[in-house]
PDB file of C-alpha atoms in Angstrom:
ATOM      1  CA  MET K1067      85.927 112.825 113.797  1.00 83.00           C
ATOM      2  CA  GLY K1068      83.044 112.583 111.384  1.00 96.00           C
ATOM      3  CA  GLN K1069      79.600 112.328 112.875  1.00 98.00           C
ATOM      4  CA  ILE K1070      76.879 109.712 112.562  1.00 98.00           C
ATOM      5  CA  HIS K1071      73.366 111.023 111.946  1.00 98.00           C
ATOM      6  CA  VAL K1072      70.233 108.869 112.113  1.00 98.00           C
ATOM      7  CA  TYR K1073      67.015 110.081 110.490  1.00 98.00           C
ATOM      8  CA  THR K1074      64.214 107.724 111.487  1.00 98.00           C
ATOM      9  CA  GLY K1075      60.516 107.587 112.372  1.00 98.00           C
ATOM     10  CA  ASP K1076      57.218 106.973 110.617  1.00 96.00           C
ATOM     11  CA  GLY K1077      56.971 110.493 109.196  1.00 95.00           C
ATOM     12  CA  LYS K1078      57.907 111.688 105.743  1.00 93.00           C
ATOM     13  CA  GLY K1079      61.200 113.398 104.967  1.00 94.00           C
ATOM     14  CA  LYS K1080      64.072 111.177 106.091  1.00 97.00           C
ATOM     15  CA  THR K1081      65.650 110.681 102.671  1.00 94.00           C
ATOM     16  CA  THR K1082      64.870 114.253 101.676  1.00 94.00           C
ATOM     17  CA  ALA K1083      66.642 115.566 104.793  1.00 97.00           C
ATOM     18  CA  ALA K1084      69.682 113.417 104.011  1.00 97.00           C
ATOM     19  CA  PHE K1085      69.786 114.786 100.475  1.00 95.00           C
ATOM     20  CA  GLY K1086      69.524 118.319 101.818  1.00 96.00           C
ATOM     21  CA  LEU K1087      72.708 117.599 103.749  1.00 97.00           C
ATOM     22  CA  ALA K1088      74.278 116.146 100.586  1.00 97.00           C
ATOM     23  CA  ILE K1089      73.494 119.335  98.687  1.00 96.00           C
ATOM     24  CA  ARG K1090      75.025 121.388 101.485  1.00 97.00           C
ATOM     25  CA  ALA K1091      78.218 119.310 101.385  1.00 97.00           C
ATOM     26  CA  LEU K1092      78.423 119.392  97.578  1.00 96.00           C
ATOM     27  CA  GLY K1093      77.876 123.150  97.659  1.00 95.00           C
ATOM     28  CA  ARG K1094      80.937 123.419  99.895  1.00 97.00           C
ATOM     29  CA  GLY K1095      83.069 121.393  97.479  1.00 97.00           C
ATOM     30  CA  LYS K1096      82.931 118.125  99.446  1.00 97.00           C
ATOM     31  CA  LYS K1097      82.696 114.576  98.098  1.00 98.00           C
ATOM     32  CA  VAL K1098      79.437 112.710  98.750  1.00 98.00           C
ATOM     33  CA  ALA K1099      78.470 109.054  98.287  1.00 97.00           C
ATOM     34  CA  VAL K1100      74.943 107.673  98.461  1.00 96.00           C
ATOM     35  CA  ILE K1101      74.094 103.995  98.851  1.00 96.00           C
ATOM     36  CA  GLN K1102      70.370 103.318  98.596  1.00 94.00           C
ATOM     37  CA  PHE K1103      69.051 100.094 100.101  1.00 95.00           C
ATOM     38  CA  LEU K1104      65.682  98.634  99.020  1.00 89.00           C
ATOM     39  CA  LYS K1105      65.565 101.085  96.114  1.00 80.00           C
ATOM     40  CA  PRO K1106      66.555  99.657  92.739  1.00 73.00           C
ATOM     41  CA  LYS K1107      65.450 102.802  90.912  1.00 76.00           C
ATOM     42  CA  PRO K1108      66.681 106.307  91.683  1.00 77.00           C
ATOM     43  CA  SER K1109      64.426 108.663  93.605  1.00 81.00           C
ATOM     44  CA  GLY K1110      63.685 112.204  92.412  1.00 86.00           C
ATOM     45  CA  GLU K1111      66.467 113.576  94.616  1.00 88.00           C
ATOM     46  CA  ILE K1112      69.008 111.327  92.908  1.00 85.00           C
ATOM     47  CA  ILE K1113      67.729 112.140  89.441  1.00 88.00           C
ATOM     48  CA  ALA K1114      68.103 115.865  90.179  1.00 90.00           C
ATOM     49  CA  LEU K1115      71.591 115.583  91.674  1.00 88.00           C
ATOM     50  CA  ALA K1116      72.824 113.372  88.834  1.00 85.00           C
ATOM     51  CA  LYS K1117      71.846 116.095  86.337  1.00 89.00           C
ATOM     52  CA  ILE K1118      74.131 118.693  87.895  1.00 90.00           C
ATOM     53  CA  LYS K1119      77.340 118.330  85.879  1.00 89.00           C
ATOM     54  CA  LYS K1120      79.348 120.359  88.400  1.00 89.00           C
ATOM     55  CA  PHE K1121      78.856 117.559  90.965  1.00 91.00           C
ATOM     56  CA  GLU K1122      79.639 114.548  88.768  1.00 88.00           C
ATOM     57  CA  LYS K1123      83.261 114.136  89.973  1.00 93.00           C
ATOM     58  CA  ARG K1124      82.317 114.530  93.640  1.00 95.00           C
ATOM     59  CA  LEU K1125      79.090 112.520  93.785  1.00 96.00           C
ATOM     60  CA  LEU K1126      78.758 108.730  93.757  1.00 95.00           C
ATOM     61  CA  ILE K1127      75.305 107.134  93.774  1.00 93.00           C
ATOM     62  CA  LYS K1128      74.521 103.404  93.922  1.00 93.00           C
ATOM     63  CA  SER K1129      71.176 101.674  94.446  1.00 91.00           C
ATOM     64  CA  PHE K1130      70.527  98.127  95.629  1.00 92.00           C
ATOM     65  CA  GLY K1131      67.357  96.143  96.183  1.00 85.00           C
ATOM     66  CA  SER K1132      64.019  95.042  94.871  1.00 74.00           C
ATOM     67  CA  SER K1133      61.169  97.340  93.909  1.00 62.00           C
ATOM     68  CA  GLU K1134      58.784  95.158  95.902  1.00 66.00           C
ATOM     69  CA  LEU K1135      58.112  95.950  99.529  1.00 62.00           C
ATOM     70  CA  VAL K1136      59.874  93.301 101.597  1.00 64.00           C
ATOM     71  CA  LYS K1137      57.369  91.377 103.713  1.00 75.00           C
ATOM     72  CA  LYS K1138      59.298  88.167 104.128  1.00 83.00           C
ATOM     73  CA  PRO K1139      62.910  88.556 103.035  1.00 86.00           C
ATOM     74  CA  THR K1140      64.035  86.379 100.172  1.00 89.00           C
ATOM     75  CA  LEU K1141      67.590  85.248  99.523  1.00 91.00           C
ATOM     76  CA  LYS K1142      67.749  87.841  96.722  1.00 91.00           C
ATOM     77  CA  ASP K1143      66.691  90.623  99.131  1.00 91.00           C
ATOM     78  CA  ILE K1144      69.439  89.613 101.554  1.00 94.00           C
ATOM     79  CA  GLN K1145      72.034  89.373  98.773  1.00 95.00           C
ATOM     80  CA  GLU K1146      71.129  92.822  97.452  1.00 94.00           C
ATOM     81  CA  ALA K1147      71.392  94.375 100.925  1.00 95.00           C
ATOM     82  CA  GLU K1148      74.739  92.661 101.500  1.00 97.00           C
ATOM     83  CA  ARG K1149      75.965  93.967  98.123  1.00 97.00           C
ATOM     84  CA  GLY K1150      75.025  97.460  99.295  1.00 97.00           C
ATOM     85  CA  LEU K1151      76.913  97.026 102.570  1.00 98.00           C
ATOM     86  CA  LYS K1152      79.929  95.662 100.682  1.00 98.00           C
ATOM     87  CA  GLU K1153      79.828  98.766  98.472  1.00 97.00           C
ATOM     88  CA  ALA K1154      79.697 100.948 101.597  1.00 98.00           C
ATOM     89  CA  LYS K1155      82.870  99.213 102.857  1.00 97.00           C
ATOM     90  CA  LYS K1156      84.616 100.106  99.590  1.00 97.00           C
ATOM     91  CA  ILE K1157      83.426 103.694  99.788  1.00 97.00           C
ATOM     92  CA  PHE K1158      84.654 104.044 103.366  1.00 97.00           C
ATOM     93  CA  LYS K1159      88.162 103.257 102.110  1.00 95.00           C
ATOM     94  CA  LYS K1160      87.988 106.391  99.956  1.00 94.00           C
ATOM     95  CA  ASN K1161      88.041 110.019 100.970  1.00 89.00           C
ATOM     96  CA  TYR K1162      84.368 111.037 101.173  1.00 97.00           C
ATOM     97  CA  HIS K1163      83.165 113.825 103.423  1.00 98.00           C
ATOM     98  CA  LEU K1164      79.624 112.422 103.600  1.00 98.00           C
ATOM     99  CA  VAL K1165      78.231 108.928 103.042  1.00 98.00           C
ATOM    100  CA  ILE K1166      74.465 108.437 103.068  1.00 98.00           C
ATOM    101  CA  LEU K1167      73.172 104.913 103.699  1.00 98.00           C
ATOM    102  CA  ASP K1168      69.595 105.486 102.636  1.00 97.00           C
ATOM    103  CA  GLU K1169      66.999 103.068 104.076  1.00 96.00           C
ATOM    104  CA  ILE K1170      69.671 101.013 105.843  1.00 98.00           C
ATOM    105  CA  ASN K1171      67.589 101.141 109.040  1.00 98.00           C
ATOM    106  CA  VAL K1172      64.771  99.348 107.216  1.00 95.00           C
ATOM    107  CA  ALA K1173      67.190  96.776 105.778  1.00 96.00           C
ATOM    108  CA  ILE K1174      68.360  96.021 109.324  1.00 97.00           C
ATOM    109  CA  ALA K1175      64.799  95.925 110.721  1.00 96.00           C
ATOM    110  CA  PHE K1176      63.718  93.476 107.989  1.00 94.00           C
ATOM    111  CA  GLY K1177      66.629  91.160 108.841  1.00 94.00           C
ATOM    112  CA  LEU K1178      68.458  91.772 105.562  1.00 95.00           C
ATOM    113  CA  LEU K1179      71.590  93.004 107.328  1.00 97.00           C
ATOM    114  CA  ASP K1180      73.207  92.089 110.624  1.00 98.00           C
ATOM    115  CA  ILE K1181      73.436  95.098 112.973  1.00 98.00           C
ATOM    116  CA  LYS K1182      76.919  94.078 114.166  1.00 98.00           C
ATOM    117  CA  LYS K1183      78.245  93.977 110.586  1.00 98.00           C
ATOM    118  CA  VAL K1184      76.722  97.360 109.839  1.00 98.00           C
ATOM    119  CA  ILE K1185      78.254  98.933 112.956  1.00 98.00           C
ATOM    120  CA  THR K1186      81.652  97.381 112.173  1.00 98.00           C
ATOM    121  CA  THR K1187      81.426  98.799 108.645  1.00 98.00           C
ATOM    122  CA  ILE K1188      80.498 102.274 109.894  1.00 98.00           C
ATOM    123  CA  GLU K1189      83.250 102.240 112.493  1.00 97.00           C
ATOM    124  CA  SER K1190      85.797 101.365 109.778  1.00 96.00           C
ATOM    125  CA  ARG K1191      85.294 104.740 108.085  1.00 97.00           C
ATOM    126  CA  PRO K1192      88.087 107.310 107.971  1.00 95.00           C
ATOM    127  CA  ILE K1193      88.171 109.796 110.842  1.00 94.00           C
ATOM    128  CA  GLY K1194      86.633 112.712 108.916  1.00 95.00           C
ATOM    129  CA  THR K1195      83.834 110.822 107.168  1.00 98.00           C
ATOM    130  CA  ASN K1196      80.290 111.737 108.200  1.00 98.00           C
ATOM    131  CA  VAL K1197      77.562 109.106 107.836  1.00 98.00           C
ATOM    132  CA  VAL K1198      73.784 109.497 107.570  1.00 98.00           C
ATOM    133  CA  LEU K1199      71.555 106.465 108.152  1.00 98.00           C
ATOM    134  CA  THR K1200      67.947 106.816 107.064  1.00 98.00           C
ATOM    135  CA  GLY K1201      64.832 104.708 107.390  1.00 97.00           C
ATOM    136  CA  ARG K1202      62.095 103.755 109.807  1.00 97.00           C
ATOM    137  CA  ARG K1203      62.633 101.508 112.791  1.00 97.00           C
ATOM    138  CA  ALA K1204      66.252 102.408 113.537  1.00 98.00           C
ATOM    139  CA  HIS K1205      67.874  99.769 115.724  1.00 98.00           C
ATOM    140  CA  LEU K1206      68.526 100.781 119.356  1.00 98.00           C
ATOM    141  CA  LYS K1207      72.254 100.072 118.918  1.00 98.00           C
ATOM    142  CA  MET K1208      72.302 102.491 115.976  1.00 98.00           C
ATOM    143  CA  LEU K1209      70.615 105.173 118.071  1.00 98.00           C
ATOM    144  CA  GLU K1210      73.234 104.673 120.776  1.00 98.00           C
ATOM    145  CA  LEU K1211      76.088 104.882 118.255  1.00 98.00           C
ATOM    146  CA  ALA K1212      74.790 108.060 116.612  1.00 98.00           C
ATOM    147  CA  ASP K1213      75.904 111.592 117.403  1.00 98.00           C
ATOM    148  CA  LEU K1214      72.587 113.004 116.160  1.00 98.00           C
ATOM    149  CA  VAL K1215      69.191 111.315 115.990  1.00 98.00           C
ATOM    150  CA  THR K1216      66.180 112.967 114.391  1.00 98.00           C
ATOM    151  CA  GLU K1217      62.796 111.306 114.450  1.00 98.00           C
ATOM    152  CA  MET K1218      60.295 112.287 111.782  1.00 97.00           C
ATOM    153  CA  ARG K1219      56.870 111.726 113.323  1.00 96.00           C
ATOM    154  CA  LYS K1220      53.760 111.287 111.221  1.00 92.00           C
ATOM    155  CA  ILE K1221      50.830 113.314 112.428  1.00 91.00           C
ATOM    156  CA  LYS K1222      48.766 113.132 109.238  1.00 92.00           C
ATOM    157  CA  HIS K1223      49.545 111.630 105.821  1.00 87.00           C
ATOM    158  CA  PRO K1224      47.595 111.240 102.558  1.00 85.00           C
ATOM    159  CA  PHE K1225      48.395 107.488 102.598  1.00 82.00           C
ATOM    160  CA  ASP K1226      46.035 107.213 105.584  1.00 86.00           C
ATOM    161  CA  ARG K1227      43.191 108.276 103.264  1.00 89.00           C
ATOM    162  CA  GLY K1228      44.205 105.809 100.553  1.00 90.00           C
ATOM    163  CA  ILE K1229      45.990 108.392  98.394  1.00 88.00           C
ATOM    164  CA  LYS K1230      48.903 106.812  96.536  1.00 89.00           C
ATOM    165  CA  ALA K1231      52.447 108.181  96.428  1.00 83.00           C
ATOM    166  CA  LYS K1232      52.945 110.930  93.869  1.00 83.00           C
ATOM    167  CA  LYS K1233      55.990 111.261  91.642  1.00 81.00           C
ATOM    168  CA  GLY K1234      57.861 114.427  92.562  1.00 80.00           C
ATOM    169  CA  ILE K1235      56.389 114.518  96.066  1.00 78.00           C
ATOM    170  CA  GLU K1236      56.937 111.100  97.698  1.00 79.00           C
ATOM    171  CA  TYR K1237      59.568 109.810  95.295  1.00 75.00           C
TER     172      TYR K1237
END
């Protein structure tokens, strides 16, 4: 049976860790799908992976969401998250070794997705499909469902000193 990994916490590196796993799987000839929630534009990791021609037939990347930080969810925010979950359902019907649901924990925490629907979707995956769920504030039910949970803990971050995110480092 494929495993469920959760990368959560207030520290940096959740998405980057998930993409490290994607690179490992792709390097071993496996198929990988990435659904990004709350990210309408590709991150640096996605830009790099998309440029590797050798991976193009084994790598699927889709992004859903607004570029604005969700404070109070709008109908559009909810619709975008639901479109992402619907896409995940389609992907789970295909033969992928690894499916990354990037920032899905945040989408759940912000009330954009129903935890029960997300769990039902994840549980519908084929037996050998591994799933990685990233994002802060992972729901307790997701932690219980997971085979592996890693918490990235912030000890010190440039944001705390008012330093803005840098292209190529934070995104």
